[in-house]
Amino acid sequence: MAKIMNFKKYKSLPPSEKQNEAYYIIGLDIGNDSSAIAFYNLAEGEAETIDLSGGYGKPSIPTVMQYVPETKEWVFGEYAVMNRGVGVTFSSLLRRMGQFDYLDVGGRSVSLAGVFALFLKEILSNVKNINPKAEIVGIVASIPAYFSSDAREEFTRVFKLAGYEKELIGLVPDRECVLAHYYRAVPEKPETAMIIDLGNRELRGGLYNVAEANGGISAVCASSVFDSEISMAALNADALQLFASFVPDLPQNLQEQLAAFAHQHKDLLFQKNIRTKPQKLYFNFMYPPVAHTISHERVEELVAPYAARFDKFLRDVLEKNLSDKAVAASNVDAILCVGGGFDMLWAKEAVTAVFPKERVHFYKNPKVITAEGAALIAAREVELVGAPLSLEDKHQLTSDIGLASGENFLTLVPRNGFWWQQHAPKLILVNSPVEGNLDLHVALQSPGGESREISKISLNDLPARPKGVTRLEIAPIFRSNAELAIKIADKGFGDLFPKADYEREFLVKI
């Protein structure tokens, strides 16, 4: 059936016609690992989560697609995870946005955006479970703060391929969705809010000055700090290393089961009872099964460096802001904690050790919060409710960061971008013979074209090659707001000079 409505037409309807219960305003949080969907309930005047589990009460599902060659069918979500090994499984879809990749699907080359569009259609089809006559008229989708302009472009294409191009109101940073969920109305007086996100990728934090502006809510980002050393991925790696030490002679074919075991049982290491009695783990995927007891002292030893780093991180968020002095913890009105990492007791304690407990809000399922926040933003955009929220971010790079050689300058990270964005790697050809060693000069370049060297990188043991055939990939990755990692890998040059097993990483202070 042809669609007769989109968000622009819906926005222009008289208020009485907007209350038609067949019209749905949607908020999405399509994450790299899991996804959630919410709608704006016209009758209640509230955002409400849609159950994606088919009645099992799970508010989110894995962002995974699987193609089964035998039946030529697509499976998504939990079923795709449980059926790993049956077909070809595709995950980490969001993280790959902006690369414009193609995938091998049953011998055919299919764009990543096309596969992602199938997942999006499946997610949105759940609206029919609420109302078989439902017509989606507006969508706001949350996106990660690190999304590049290329990632935005490709993600927008996903909506077009899924048939929801005209319904898409916009892509909104996840931080803005969290703020929109908390600030339903204009605050009575200016407030300072902090968002702390402990996810799989990294720990992020920022301060926001929230106040009334032009009849709506203005949120200005006052600080932005992140730390990739604290993440659920890092915790998984530590748990895996600890568990591997208990079974040092584990056969190679059981390594994958051990990784899954570590992922499932790492939470046990951080529960409250571990501080009063030992925790016994049963490695039941082995034959014969192995049991091992972990003392609370060992767990505290494991957590201590994370807790110390987390405390420093919180201090950095307060100190490294746009004003001339640090913000006192007592002057932060609301601390909004999102991300799966806050299921860990030590993470909660790290926050409440710095901020008054009554001001700290732990969100059990951050996907739901972000999706509902996106739905509220969508409702505001089509003028169902007032007090629209706008987020202004002044944390842009003021200089280009790149490689300088004489008067030449190769930009790796352009100014006016943000610290947390992904920055595409660059390929360079070395216009001189290479005898094994090569120096690269990292510099900042002002808008006026003046360069200032901040680091010299010395590459040693490169393959010896003549002029013009050493091809290097240089990838800039911010580890924090003050540290830039530069990964350099040899990419070879044609059949005569194949790619060498050469990869180095250097840390540059900004």
XYZ file of C-alpha atoms in Angstrom, residues 7-510:
504
model
C 6.725 13.932 8.708
C 6.468 17.179 6.689
C 2.825 16.542 5.789
C 2.089 15.362 9.329
C 3.656 18.472 10.823
C 1.310 20.684 8.776
C -1.856 18.880 9.929
C -4.296 20.620 12.300
C -3.751 19.540 15.957
C -6.949 17.467 16.008
C -5.916 15.414 12.971
C -2.469 14.733 14.457
C -4.165 12.716 17.217
C -5.057 9.935 14.757
C -3.864 6.749 16.530
C -2.776 5.226 13.240
C 0.086 7.730 12.986
C 3.332 6.760 14.746
C 6.279 8.939 15.701
C 9.350 6.752 16.224
C 12.634 7.024 18.103
C 15.453 4.607 17.287
C 18.698 3.653 18.949
C 20.382 1.422 16.399
C 23.579 0.515 18.214
C 26.627 -1.383 17.087
C 25.858 -4.228 19.513
C 22.117 -3.894 20.210
C 19.139 -1.809 19.123
C 15.895 -0.488 20.597
C 12.812 1.326 19.318
C 10.258 3.596 20.999
C 7.186 5.543 19.921
C 5.482 8.670 21.139
C 2.208 7.583 22.748
C -0.332 10.213 21.664
C -2.869 9.178 24.303
C -0.416 9.343 27.211
C 1.773 12.162 25.932
C 4.848 10.049 26.709
C 7.518 8.054 24.899
C 7.081 4.308 25.237
C 9.394 1.415 24.386
C 8.312 -1.259 21.908
C 8.996 -4.869 22.934
C 11.270 -6.422 20.304
C 11.395 -9.894 21.833
C 8.008 -11.184 20.723
C 6.525 -11.110 24.218
C 9.587 -12.059 26.265
C 9.990 -8.534 27.612
C 13.368 -7.678 26.125
C 13.545 -4.008 25.176
C 16.505 -4.437 22.818
C 17.873 -7.017 20.401
C 21.362 -7.671 18.975
C 22.210 -5.673 15.854
C 23.043 -8.803 13.890
C 21.931 -10.117 10.480
C 22.453 -13.631 9.173
C 22.017 -15.081 5.690
C 21.164 -18.792 5.445
C 22.259 -20.034 1.987
C 20.242 -23.277 2.178
C 16.918 -21.464 2.477
C 18.042 -18.090 1.028
C 16.492 -16.418 4.069
C 17.616 -13.612 6.344
C 17.538 -14.008 10.127
C 18.068 -11.098 12.506
C 18.568 -10.276 16.188
C 18.650 -13.030 18.829
C 17.980 -15.765 16.271
C 21.010 -14.710 14.227
C 23.203 -14.858 17.359
C 21.888 -18.265 18.448
C 22.270 -19.710 14.931
C 25.909 -18.706 14.455
C 27.594 -21.241 12.233
C 24.424 -22.050 10.291
C 24.853 -19.247 7.766
C 26.880 -16.103 7.147
C 26.579 -13.676 10.074
C 27.088 -9.909 9.836
C 27.615 -7.775 12.951
C 29.288 -4.451 13.885
C 27.136 -2.865 11.186
C 27.013 0.607 12.711
C 30.744 0.852 13.310
C 31.344 0.199 9.630
C 29.151 3.048 8.460
C 31.125 5.508 6.346
C 33.325 2.840 4.744
C 30.789 2.046 1.981
C 31.694 -1.650 2.174
C 30.325 -4.514 0.120
C 29.625 -7.975 1.562
C 29.674 -11.442 0.026
C 26.133 -12.791 0.427
C 25.631 -16.189 -1.153
C 28.166 -15.433 -3.869
C 26.666 -11.993 -4.585
C 28.229 -8.659 -3.724
C 25.745 -6.689 -1.596
C 26.334 -3.287 -0.059
C 26.624 -3.106 3.709
C 23.976 -0.374 3.598
C 21.623 -2.794 1.829
C 22.064 -5.442 4.533
C 21.624 -2.811 7.235
C 18.413 -1.658 5.524
C 16.968 -5.164 5.935
C 17.655 -4.989 9.671
C 16.049 -1.553 9.870
C 12.910 -2.788 8.100
C 12.648 -5.694 10.538
C 12.980 -3.345 13.527
C 10.339 -0.952 12.238
C 7.928 -3.768 11.354
C 7.418 -4.240 15.110
C 5.227 -1.132 15.101
C 2.564 -3.289 13.428
C 2.485 -5.451 16.562
C 0.970 -2.496 18.418
C -1.405 -1.460 15.682
C -1.794 -3.444 12.432
C -2.955 -0.234 10.738
C 0.036 1.758 11.981
C 1.637 4.230 9.601
C 5.058 5.557 10.537
C 5.111 9.265 9.772
C 8.282 10.444 11.501
C 11.583 8.952 12.724
C 14.492 10.345 14.715
C 17.491 8.020 14.966
C 20.192 8.319 17.602
C 23.763 8.162 16.319
C 27.102 7.876 18.157
C 29.030 11.057 18.824
C 32.000 9.673 16.878
C 30.049 9.431 13.595
C 31.877 11.079 10.697
C 30.146 12.939 7.870
C 30.667 9.876 5.641
C 29.037 7.670 8.288
C 26.046 10.040 8.443
C 25.752 9.962 4.676
C 25.789 6.160 4.474
C 23.431 5.745 7.449
C 20.974 8.126 5.775
C 21.219 5.907 2.703
C 20.224 2.926 4.868
C 16.887 4.640 5.565
C 16.430 5.346 1.864
C 17.071 1.698 0.925
C 14.652 0.596 3.657
C 11.953 2.849 2.194
C 11.890 5.386 5.046
C 13.743 8.307 3.479
C 10.766 10.711 3.697
C 9.889 9.644 7.236
C 13.410 10.319 8.554
C 13.320 13.604 10.458
C 16.997 13.477 11.319
C 20.014 11.790 12.868
C 20.623 13.091 16.387
C 23.699 12.551 18.625
C 23.011 10.066 21.418
C 23.965 12.664 24.044
C 21.161 14.919 22.847
C 18.675 12.036 23.138
C 19.726 11.368 26.751
C 19.332 15.055 27.615
C 15.926 15.178 25.891
C 14.773 12.199 27.957
C 15.786 13.864 31.227
C 14.736 17.431 30.414
C 11.089 17.047 29.435
C 10.407 20.725 30.178
C 12.389 23.949 30.399
C 14.304 23.973 33.728
C 13.180 26.617 36.203
C 16.754 27.916 36.396
C 19.964 27.216 34.450
C 21.434 23.823 35.331
C 24.628 21.880 34.754
C 24.212 18.256 33.701
C 26.827 15.576 33.202
C 26.442 12.555 30.931
C 28.716 9.581 31.613
C 28.594 6.746 29.096
C 30.437 3.513 29.937
C 29.966 1.360 26.862
C 31.753 -1.351 24.957
C 33.934 1.056 23.000
C 35.113 3.524 25.668
C 34.205 5.705 28.631
C 32.827 9.140 27.675
C 31.860 12.108 29.776
C 30.729 15.667 29.248
C 29.254 18.672 31.009
C 26.260 20.526 29.569
C 24.924 23.950 30.495
C 21.137 23.636 30.186
C 18.812 26.641 30.168
C 15.757 28.208 28.520
C 16.358 29.798 25.120
C 13.733 31.155 22.707
C 10.956 29.129 24.301
C 12.927 25.895 24.106
C 15.796 24.177 25.923
C 19.397 25.008 25.073
C 22.194 22.582 26.008
C 25.751 23.807 25.437
C 28.541 21.255 25.753
C 31.047 22.646 28.261
C 33.477 19.708 28.340
C 34.065 16.465 26.509
C 36.495 13.782 27.667
C 36.843 10.130 26.761
C 39.096 7.241 27.683
C 39.382 4.086 25.565
C 41.324 2.312 28.330
C 38.095 1.972 30.346
C 35.433 0.057 28.457
C 33.418 -3.127 28.513
C 35.785 -4.472 25.858
C 38.741 -3.877 28.202
C 36.905 -5.603 31.057
C 36.125 -8.538 28.785
C 39.799 -8.815 27.872
C 40.875 -8.755 31.529
C 38.272 -11.351 32.507
C 39.366 -13.563 29.621
C 43.012 -13.279 30.655
C 42.155 -14.159 34.270
C 40.005 -17.143 33.289
C 42.633 -18.358 30.819
C 45.170 -18.464 33.682
C 42.908 -20.990 35.454
C 42.985 -23.361 32.462
C 46.465 -22.803 30.972
C 46.474 -25.944 28.808
C 43.096 -25.346 27.164
C 42.921 -26.915 23.675
C 42.699 -24.516 20.734
C 39.215 -25.708 19.785
C 37.864 -24.531 23.179
C 39.294 -21.003 23.037
C 36.073 -19.602 21.560
C 34.001 -21.247 24.326
C 36.328 -19.708 26.921
C 35.816 -16.247 25.385
C 32.035 -16.701 25.547
C 32.313 -17.972 29.139
C 34.366 -14.905 30.138
C 31.830 -12.556 28.540
C 28.922 -14.247 30.344
C 30.566 -14.587 33.769
C 32.631 -11.417 34.155
C 29.685 -9.795 35.945
C 30.087 -12.312 38.774
C 33.426 -10.757 39.612
C 31.848 -7.408 40.434
C 28.771 -8.337 42.447
C 28.416 -7.275 46.062
C 28.700 -10.764 47.542
C 32.211 -11.220 46.162
C 33.385 -8.851 48.901
C 32.214 -11.105 51.692
C 32.788 -14.577 50.325
C 34.742 -16.238 47.519
C 33.134 -16.834 44.131
C 33.278 -20.297 42.614
C 33.240 -20.645 38.833
C 32.509 -23.871 36.957
C 34.178 -24.203 33.570
C 31.469 -26.575 32.387
C 32.283 -26.376 28.679
C 35.309 -28.612 29.343
C 35.487 -32.329 29.929
C 35.973 -33.067 32.672
C 34.575 -29.766 34.060
C 36.925 -27.600 36.118
C 36.004 -25.513 39.174
C 38.000 -22.538 40.396
C 37.470 -20.218 43.355
C 38.209 -16.486 43.136
C 38.807 -14.523 46.331
C 37.413 -11.037 46.881
C 41.003 -9.801 47.326
C 41.808 -10.915 43.771
C 38.747 -9.120 42.436
C 39.614 -5.906 44.283
C 43.100 -6.136 42.821
C 41.595 -6.456 39.332
C 39.220 -3.516 39.810
C 41.609 -1.107 41.568
C 43.337 0.357 38.469
C 39.959 0.860 36.742
C 38.501 2.630 39.783
C 41.544 4.909 40.085
C 41.449 5.771 36.390
C 37.694 6.366 36.556
C 38.161 8.815 39.434
C 40.777 10.747 37.431
C 38.444 10.705 34.422
C 35.631 12.318 36.420
C 38.012 15.002 37.663
C 39.105 15.672 34.072
C 35.489 16.116 32.942
C 35.041 18.745 35.659
C 38.369 20.496 35.088
C 38.816 20.434 31.302
C 35.877 22.629 30.407
C 35.408 25.815 28.406
C 35.604 28.088 31.459
C 38.757 29.271 33.211
C 38.256 27.153 36.316
C 37.101 23.682 37.271
C 33.429 23.001 37.956
C 32.837 21.818 41.521
C 31.174 18.414 41.816
C 28.581 19.973 44.124
C 27.548 22.358 41.333
C 26.497 19.588 38.948
C 22.701 19.311 39.146
C 22.217 15.951 37.411
C 24.625 13.110 36.632
C 23.122 10.850 33.955
C 24.878 7.456 33.803
C 24.243 5.338 30.712
C 25.944 2.332 29.177
C 26.085 -1.339 30.128
C 29.173 -0.776 32.265
C 27.054 0.696 35.044
C 25.772 -2.770 35.868
C 29.148 -3.096 37.569
C 29.177 -2.193 41.242
C 32.623 -0.572 41.146
C 31.514 1.826 38.368
C 28.516 3.001 40.391
C 30.710 3.474 43.431
C 33.245 5.484 41.426
C 30.529 8.000 40.508
C 28.818 8.225 43.896
C 32.196 8.730 45.580
C 32.487 12.061 43.738
C 28.884 13.286 43.378
C 25.928 13.509 45.790
C 23.967 10.245 45.463
C 20.598 11.976 45.168
C 21.749 13.699 41.958
C 23.044 10.564 40.243
C 20.703 8.709 37.861
C 21.667 5.193 36.748
C 19.715 4.022 33.714
C 19.365 0.261 33.722
C 18.839 -0.005 29.969
C 20.531 2.871 28.130
C 19.127 1.741 24.779
C 15.603 2.369 26.047
C 16.539 5.806 27.399
C 18.133 6.865 24.117
C 15.319 5.478 21.951
C 12.675 7.186 24.099
C 14.693 10.410 24.021
C 14.798 10.180 20.223
C 11.002 9.685 20.160
C 10.535 12.785 22.330
C 12.767 14.797 19.990
C 10.714 13.539 17.031
C 7.499 14.594 18.770
C 8.941 18.047 19.359
C 10.059 18.337 15.729
C 6.537 17.709 14.416
C 5.116 20.100 17.035
C 3.229 17.539 19.109
C 4.852 18.931 22.242
C 6.667 22.155 23.003
C 10.061 22.991 24.446
C 12.360 21.676 21.691
C 15.893 20.893 22.854
C 18.944 21.978 20.864
C 22.515 20.877 21.535
C 25.421 23.170 20.728
C 28.932 21.791 20.761
C 31.943 24.108 20.813
C 34.583 21.407 21.228
C 35.928 21.617 17.725
C 39.557 21.283 16.709
C 41.029 24.712 16.060
C 44.015 23.445 14.024
C 44.647 20.827 11.371
C 46.690 17.872 12.603
C 48.896 16.209 10.039
C 52.346 15.395 8.699
C 54.703 18.201 7.748
C 57.618 17.910 5.312
C 59.185 21.213 4.348
C 56.395 23.349 2.906
C 54.133 20.325 2.355
C 51.427 19.374 4.838
C 49.230 16.253 4.751
C 46.103 16.685 6.877
C 45.205 13.645 8.984
C 42.563 15.321 11.176
C 40.959 18.544 9.877
C 40.119 21.503 12.088
C 36.447 22.150 12.926
C 35.970 18.410 13.462
C 35.454 16.928 16.926
C 37.789 14.852 19.087
C 35.455 11.896 19.258
C 34.769 11.501 15.556
C 36.222 8.699 13.503
C 38.878 9.943 11.100
C 39.577 8.011 7.912
C 43.109 6.627 7.429
C 45.303 8.165 4.730
C 47.616 6.443 2.251
C 50.976 8.043 1.466
C 53.738 7.197 -0.993
C 57.244 7.942 0.269
C 58.941 10.007 -2.422
C 62.444 8.827 -1.534
C 64.329 5.537 -1.195
C 63.783 3.725 2.095
C 66.725 1.904 3.651
C 64.870 0.684 6.739
C 64.349 3.868 8.755
C 62.028 6.810 8.154
C 61.141 9.897 10.222
C 57.690 11.498 10.083
C 56.926 14.887 11.627
C 53.500 15.380 13.256
C 52.451 19.022 13.327
C 49.581 21.389 14.024
C 48.683 23.814 11.244
C 46.829 27.039 11.988
C 44.079 28.425 9.723
C 46.725 30.832 8.410
C 48.945 27.944 7.244
C 51.616 28.137 9.951
C 52.854 24.742 11.161
C 54.242 23.752 14.557
C 55.800 20.332 15.100
C 54.479 18.454 18.135
C 56.132 15.047 17.672
C 58.659 13.166 15.576
C 57.844 9.555 14.729
C 60.767 7.284 13.883
C 59.887 4.185 11.883
C 62.527 1.479 12.169
C 62.986 -1.803 10.284
C 60.849 -0.824 7.287
C 61.400 -2.994 4.191
C 64.163 -1.506 1.995
C 62.600 -0.180 -1.210
C 63.442 2.294 -3.988
C 61.909 5.734 -4.353
C 58.141 5.967 -4.731
C 57.131 2.386 -3.858
C 56.837 2.493 -0.057
C 53.104 2.876 0.566
C 51.971 3.473 4.146
C 48.511 3.639 5.708
C 48.342 6.219 8.494
C 45.301 6.035 10.800
C 44.685 8.733 13.452
C 42.719 7.551 16.527
C 42.105 9.770 19.552
C 42.650 7.885 22.819
C 41.532 10.856 24.902
C 40.958 14.536 24.389
C 44.713 15.112 24.802
C 46.222 11.948 23.256
C 46.243 10.966 19.590
C 47.339 7.481 18.553
C 48.774 7.185 15.058
C 48.762 3.674 13.597
C 51.110 3.111 10.663
C 51.030 -0.019 8.510
C 52.864 -1.027 5.347
C 50.446 -1.639 2.450
C 52.879 -2.740 -0.253
C 52.983 -1.546 -3.859
C 51.808 -3.920 -6.564
C 53.048 -7.450 -7.133
C 56.731 -6.504 -7.081
C 56.548 -5.056 -3.555
C 53.926 -7.023 -1.600
C 52.556 -5.826 1.733
C 54.921 -6.489 4.625
C 53.918 -7.584 8.125
C 54.731 -4.147 9.514
C 52.439 -2.216 11.873
C 53.346 0.294 14.578
C 51.406 2.608 16.887
C 52.666 5.899 18.307
C 51.071 8.103 20.968
C 51.185 11.867 20.402
C 50.339 14.466 23.059
C 48.131 17.240 21.677
